[in-house]
CSV table of C-alpha atoms in Angstrom, one decimal:
chain,number,residue,atom,x,y,z
A,1,MET,CA,6.2,2.0,-32.0
A,2,THR,CA,7.8,5.4,-32.5
A,3,THR,CA,9.9,6.4,-29.5
A,4,THR,CA,11.2,10.0,-29.4
A,5,ALA,CA,13.6,11.4,-26.8
A,6,ALA,CA,12.7,14.9,-25.9
A,7,PRO,CA,15.5,17.5,-25.7
A,8,PRO,CA,16.4,18.8,-22.2
A,9,VAL,CA,14.3,21.7,-21.1
A,10,THR,CA,16.2,25.0,-21.3
A,11,ALA,CA,15.4,28.7,-21.4
A,12,SER,CA,15.6,28.4,-25.2
A,13,SER,CA,13.3,25.4,-25.5
A,14,THR,CA,10.3,26.2,-27.7
A,15,LEU,CA,8.4,23.0,-28.0
A,16,SER,CA,6.0,22.0,-25.2
A,17,PRO,CA,5.5,18.3,-24.1
A,18,GLY,CA,2.3,18.3,-26.1
A,19,GLU,CA,3.9,19.6,-29.2
A,20,LEU,CA,6.7,17.0,-29.0
A,21,PHE,CA,4.1,14.2,-28.5
A,22,ALA,CA,2.0,15.5,-31.4
A,23,ARG,CA,4.9,15.0,-33.8
A,24,ALA,CA,5.4,11.4,-32.6
A,25,TYR,CA,1.7,10.8,-32.8
A,26,ALA,CA,1.5,12.0,-36.3
A,27,ASP,CA,4.1,9.5,-37.4
A,28,ASP,CA,2.7,6.6,-35.4
A,29,PRO,CA,-0.8,7.0,-33.8
A,30,ALA,CA,-0.9,3.5,-32.5
A,31,GLY,CA,2.5,3.4,-30.8
A,32,ALA,CA,3.8,6.9,-30.2
A,33,GLU,CA,6.0,7.5,-27.2
A,34,VAL,CA,8.1,10.5,-26.1
A,35,ARG,CA,10.6,10.2,-23.2
A,36,PHE,CA,11.7,13.2,-21.3
A,37,ASP,CA,14.8,13.5,-19.1
A,38,TYR,CA,13.0,16.0,-16.8
A,39,THR,CA,9.7,15.9,-14.9
A,40,ILE,CA,7.0,17.4,-17.1
A,41,THR,CA,4.8,18.7,-14.3
A,42,ASP,CA,7.8,20.9,-13.3
A,43,ALA,CA,9.0,21.9,-16.7
A,44,PHE,CA,5.6,22.9,-18.1
A,45,GLN,CA,2.9,24.7,-16.2
A,46,PRO,CA,-0.5,25.0,-18.1
A,47,THR,CA,-1.7,27.3,-15.3
A,48,LYS,CA,1.2,29.8,-15.4
A,49,GLU,CA,-1.2,32.6,-16.5
A,50,ARG,CA,-3.3,32.0,-13.4
A,51,PRO,CA,-0.9,30.7,-10.8
A,52,ARG,CA,-1.9,28.0,-8.4
A,53,VAL,CA,0.5,26.3,-6.0
A,54,THR,CA,0.5,22.5,-6.4
A,55,VAL,CA,1.6,20.2,-3.6
A,56,ARG,CA,4.9,19.7,-5.5
A,57,ASN,CA,5.6,23.4,-5.3
A,58,LEU,CA,5.7,23.3,-1.5
A,59,PHE,CA,8.8,21.1,-1.3
A,60,ARG,CA,12.4,21.5,-2.1
A,61,LYS,CA,13.6,19.0,-4.7
A,62,ARG,CA,16.2,16.3,-4.4
A,63,PRO,CA,17.2,14.6,-7.7
A,64,VAL,CA,17.4,10.8,-7.3
A,65,GLY,CA,17.5,7.6,-9.3
A,66,MET,CA,15.0,4.9,-9.4
A,67,GLU,CA,16.4,3.0,-6.3
A,68,PRO,CA,15.3,3.9,-2.8
A,69,VAL,CA,17.5,6.3,-0.9
A,70,ARG,CA,18.4,6.5,2.8
A,71,PHE,CA,18.3,9.8,4.7
A,72,TRP,CA,18.5,11.2,8.2
A,73,SER,CA,15.3,11.7,10.2
A,74,GLU,CA,14.1,12.7,13.7
A,75,GLY,CA,11.1,11.3,15.6
A,76,ARG,CA,9.0,12.1,18.7
A,77,PRO,CA,10.2,10.5,21.9
A,78,ASP,CA,8.1,8.5,24.3
A,79,ALA,CA,7.0,10.1,27.5
A,80,GLY,CA,10.0,8.6,29.4
A,81,GLY,CA,12.4,9.8,26.8
A,82,ALA,CA,11.2,13.4,27.0
A,83,ALA,CA,11.3,13.4,30.8
A,84,ALA,CA,15.0,12.3,30.7
A,85,VAL,CA,16.1,15.3,28.7
A,86,HIS,CA,16.8,18.6,30.5
A,87,GLU,CA,14.7,21.5,29.3
A,88,SER,CA,12.7,19.3,26.9
A,89,GLY,CA,9.7,21.2,28.3
A,90,LEU,CA,11.2,24.4,26.9
A,91,ARG,CA,12.7,23.0,23.8
A,92,ARG,CA,10.7,19.9,22.6
A,93,GLU,CA,13.1,19.1,19.9
A,94,ALA,CA,15.9,18.4,22.4
A,95,ALA,CA,14.2,15.1,23.1
A,96,PHE,CA,13.6,14.1,19.5
A,97,ARG,CA,15.0,10.7,18.5
A,98,PHE,CA,17.7,10.7,15.8
A,99,GLY,CA,17.6,8.0,13.1
A,100,THR,CA,17.5,7.2,9.5
A,101,ALA,CA,14.7,6.2,7.1
A,102,SER,CA,14.4,5.2,3.4
A,103,ALA,CA,12.0,6.1,0.6
A,104,GLY,CA,11.9,5.9,-3.1
A,105,VAL,CA,10.0,7.1,-6.1
A,106,HIS,CA,6.8,5.7,-7.5
A,107,PRO,CA,5.2,6.0,-10.9
A,108,ILE,CA,2.4,8.7,-11.1
A,109,ARG,CA,0.2,8.4,-14.2
A,110,ALA,CA,-2.8,10.1,-15.9
A,111,TRP,CA,-4.7,9.1,-18.9
A,112,VAL,CA,-6.8,10.7,-21.6
A,113,ARG,CA,-8.4,9.6,-24.9
A,114,ILE,CA,-7.7,11.9,-27.9
A,115,PRO,CA,-11.0,12.7,-29.6
A,116,GLU,CA,-11.1,11.1,-33.1
A,117,GLU,CA,-12.0,14.5,-34.6
A,118,LEU,CA,-8.6,15.9,-33.4
A,119,ALA,CA,-6.4,13.0,-34.5
A,120,ASP,CA,-5.3,14.5,-37.8
A,121,ASP,CA,-4.6,17.9,-36.4
A,122,PRO,CA,-1.2,18.1,-34.7
A,123,GLU,CA,-1.8,21.5,-33.3
A,124,ALA,CA,-5.0,20.4,-31.7
A,125,VAL,CA,-3.4,17.2,-30.3
A,126,ALA,CA,-0.6,19.3,-28.8
A,127,SER,CA,-3.1,21.6,-27.2
A,128,PHE,CA,-5.2,18.7,-25.8
A,129,ILE,CA,-2.1,17.0,-24.3
A,130,ASP,CA,-0.8,20.3,-22.8
A,131,TYR,CA,-4.1,21.5,-21.4
A,132,ARG,CA,-5.9,18.3,-20.5
A,133,LEU,CA,-3.4,15.5,-20.0
A,134,LEU,CA,-0.9,17.5,-18.1
A,135,VAL,CA,-3.6,19.1,-15.9
A,136,ARG,CA,-4.8,15.5,-15.1
A,137,LEU,CA,-1.2,14.6,-14.3
A,138,ALA,CA,-0.8,17.5,-11.9
A,139,THR,CA,-4.0,16.3,-10.1
A,140,ALA,CA,-2.6,12.8,-9.9
A,141,GLU,CA,0.6,14.2,-8.6
A,142,ASN,CA,-1.3,16.1,-5.9
A,143,GLN,CA,-3.0,12.9,-4.9
A,144,ALA,CA,0.2,10.8,-4.9
A,145,LEU,CA,2.2,13.3,-2.7
A,146,THR,CA,-0.7,13.8,-0.3
A,147,ILE,CA,-2.6,10.5,0.2
A,148,GLY,CA,-1.0,8.1,-2.3
A,149,GLU,CA,1.6,5.4,-1.7
A,150,GLY,CA,4.5,7.2,0.0
A,151,GLY,CA,2.4,10.3,0.4
A,152,LEU,CA,2.7,12.7,3.3
A,153,LEU,CA,-0.4,11.5,5.1
A,154,ARG,CA,0.7,7.9,4.8
A,155,HIS,CA,3.6,8.6,7.1
A,156,PRO,CA,3.0,6.9,10.4
A,157,GLU,CA,4.6,9.7,12.5
A,158,ILE,CA,2.7,12.7,11.1
A,159,GLY,CA,0.8,14.1,14.1
A,160,ARG,CA,-3.0,14.4,14.1
A,161,LEU,CA,-4.3,17.6,15.7
A,162,PRO,CA,-8.0,17.4,16.5
A,163,TYR,CA,-9.9,20.7,16.9
A,164,ARG,CA,-13.0,21.2,19.0
A,165,HIS,CA,-14.2,24.6,17.8
A,166,ASP,CA,-13.9,25.9,14.2
A,167,TRP,CA,-11.6,25.0,11.4
A,168,LEU,CA,-9.6,28.2,11.6
A,169,SER,CA,-8.8,27.6,15.2
A,170,GLY,CA,-7.4,24.2,14.3
A,171,LEU,CA,-5.4,25.7,11.5
A,172,LEU,CA,-3.8,28.3,13.8
A,173,ALA,CA,-3.2,25.8,16.5
A,174,ALA,CA,-1.2,23.7,14.1
A,175,CYS,CA,0.9,26.8,13.2
A,176,ASP,CA,1.6,27.3,16.9
A,177,GLU,CA,2.5,23.6,17.5
A,178,ILE,CA,5.1,23.8,14.7
A,179,GLU,CA,6.7,26.9,16.2
A,180,GLN,CA,6.8,25.3,19.6
A,181,THR,CA,9.2,22.8,18.0
A,182,GLY,CA,11.5,25.6,16.8
A,183,ALA,CA,10.3,25.4,13.2
A,184,THR,CA,8.1,27.6,10.9
A,185,PRO,CA,4.7,26.8,9.5
A,186,HIS,CA,5.9,27.4,5.9
A,187,ALA,CA,2.9,26.0,4.1
A,188,MET,CA,-0.4,24.2,4.3
A,189,ILE,CA,-2.6,22.0,2.1
A,190,VAL,CA,-6.4,22.8,2.3
A,191,ASN,CA,-9.5,21.7,0.5
A,192,PRO,CA,-10.8,24.4,-1.9
A,193,ARG,CA,-14.1,24.5,0.0
A,194,ASP,CA,-12.4,25.6,3.2
A,195,TYR,CA,-10.2,28.1,1.3
A,196,TYR,CA,-13.3,29.8,-0.2
A,197,THR,CA,-15.5,29.4,2.9
A,198,HIS,CA,-13.1,30.4,5.6
A,199,LEU,CA,-10.1,32.2,4.1
A,200,LEU,CA,-10.9,34.2,1.0
A,201,GLY,CA,-12.8,37.4,1.8
A,202,LYS,CA,-13.0,36.6,5.4
A,203,GLY,CA,-11.2,39.4,7.2
A,204,SER,CA,-7.4,39.7,7.1
A,205,LEU,CA,-6.4,36.1,7.9
A,206,LEU,CA,-5.4,35.2,4.3
A,207,THR,CA,-3.4,38.5,4.0
A,208,ASP,CA,-1.8,37.8,7.3
A,209,LEU,CA,-0.7,34.3,6.3
A,210,THR,CA,0.6,35.6,3.0
A,211,ARG,CA,2.5,38.4,4.8
A,212,ASN,CA,4.0,35.7,7.1
A,213,GLY,CA,5.3,33.8,4.0
A,214,VAL,CA,2.8,30.9,4.3
A,215,GLN,CA,2.1,29.1,1.0
A,216,ILE,CA,-1.3,27.5,0.5
A,217,SER,CA,-2.0,24.6,-1.9
A,218,ARG,CA,-5.6,24.0,-2.6
A,219,THR,CA,-6.5,20.4,-3.5
A,220,ARG,CA,-9.4,18.0,-3.1
A,221,MET,CA,-6.9,15.4,-1.8
A,222,VAL,CA,-7.4,16.8,1.7
A,223,ALA,CA,-11.0,16.4,2.9
A,224,PRO,CA,-13.1,19.5,3.7
A,225,GLY,CA,-12.7,20.4,7.4
A,226,GLU,CA,-9.2,19.1,7.4
A,227,ALA,CA,-5.7,20.5,6.5
A,228,VAL,CA,-2.1,19.6,6.5
A,229,VAL,CA,0.2,22.3,8.0
A,230,GLY,CA,4.0,22.0,8.2
A,231,ASP,CA,7.4,23.3,7.7
A,232,PHE,CA,7.5,21.9,4.1
A,233,ALA,CA,10.6,23.7,3.1
A,234,MET,CA,12.8,22.2,5.9
A,235,ALA,CA,11.1,19.0,7.0
A,236,ALA,CA,10.9,17.0,3.7
A,237,ARG,CA,12.3,16.7,0.3
A,238,LEU,CA,10.5,15.8,-3.0
A,239,LEU,CA,12.4,12.9,-4.5
A,240,ASP,CA,12.4,13.5,-8.2
A,241,ALA,CA,13.8,10.9,-10.7
A,242,GLY,CA,13.8,13.5,-13.5
A,243,ARG,CA,12.2,11.2,-16.0
A,244,SER,CA,8.8,11.3,-17.7
A,245,ALA,CA,7.0,9.8,-20.7
A,246,ILE,CA,3.9,10.4,-22.8
A,247,ARG,CA,2.8,7.4,-24.7
A,248,VAL,CA,-0.1,5.6,-26.4
A,249,GLY,CA,-1.2,2.6,-24.4
A,250,THR,CA,-4.1,0.6,-22.9
A,251,PRO,CA,-5.2,1.9,-19.4
A,252,PRO,CA,-6.1,-0.4,-16.6
A,253,PRO,CA,-9.8,-1.4,-16.4
A,254,GLY,CA,-11.9,1.3,-14.8
A,255,THR,CA,-9.5,4.2,-15.7
A,256,LEU,CA,-11.7,5.7,-18.4
A,257,SER,CA,-15.4,5.3,-19.2
A,258,ILE,CA,-14.7,3.6,-22.6
A,259,ASP,CA,-12.2,0.8,-23.1
A,260,GLY,CA,-9.5,1.0,-25.7
A,261,PRO,CA,-6.2,2.8,-26.5
A,262,ALA,CA,-5.5,6.1,-24.8
A,263,VAL,CA,-2.6,8.4,-24.0
A,264,CYS,CA,-0.7,8.1,-20.7
A,265,ALA,CA,1.6,10.7,-19.1
A,266,GLU,CA,4.0,9.3,-16.4
A,267,ILE,CA,6.4,10.7,-13.9
A,268,HIS,CA,8.4,9.2,-11.0
A,269,GLU,CA,8.4,10.9,-7.6
A,270,GLY,CA,8.4,10.3,-3.9
A,271,LEU,CA,8.9,12.0,-0.5
A,272,ALA,CA,11.7,11.9,2.0
A,273,VAL,CA,10.2,13.0,5.3
A,274,HIS,CA,13.1,14.0,7.5
A,275,LEU,CA,11.0,15.7,10.3
A,276,PRO,CA,7.5,14.2,10.7
A,277,THR,CA,7.5,16.2,13.9
A,278,HIS,CA,7.1,19.4,11.8
A,279,PHE,CA,3.8,18.4,10.2
A,280,PHE,CA,0.3,18.2,11.6
A,281,HIS,CA,-2.9,16.8,10.1
A,282,VAL,CA,-5.6,19.1,11.3
A,283,VAL,CA,-8.9,17.1,11.8
A,284,PRO,CA,-12.2,17.7,13.5
A,285,ALA,CA,-12.4,16.2,17.1
């Protein structure tokens, strides 16, 4: 196996992850591996010419190691706890419960198989890795941070907010609920179908949200008719281990349609949700 350590990404770096892997692959097609001391979905953006906000982009980052970390948190009180706090009706957050929680990073992986016709062309291999494998990895990252193990919607204290009328009314109701806790609805995750059906080209709402500083991440990892709205910038942190790899290996059964060696990209991330009170999962009633 040929293992290559990639140089740290800097303003002067000229080689992409795909180009670095292509060099290792040319030397050892059966066992090439490149290790990076940064997270490759952050360091290289195949869609930079046509910007699109990923779920990762919504959070502030906290560099961590591979071990779980402990952090402060706040949670909603029970009915009796809220009643015992003066002015909790005016300031809901006055009754929140103080505590701590722990979370760690998890491996996030994506796989592709390099077409045989490209195997002897390092430039083509580099392009395939950069524009197919890393795109697949960004999709896997969206899934992990939204509905995967340790993802936002796996947190037991994220509030569900059912709506009885239309999707937009549910979306705006969530924004209001967040501000009623003294926070700001900084961002939302929506399904592309809802974005193109209810937001784009439908009056001024999308412009109004943009003017209000609301970021929107479009991903299939939230079901149509649903959304996640929250103060992403303040209420959670992306736990980033700052380590990645691209390597030849054998994927688990069912990963690809044809068995055999393939190329895997791997990163390590998780979420520390400090304020689950500042997120709402908008769902149909």
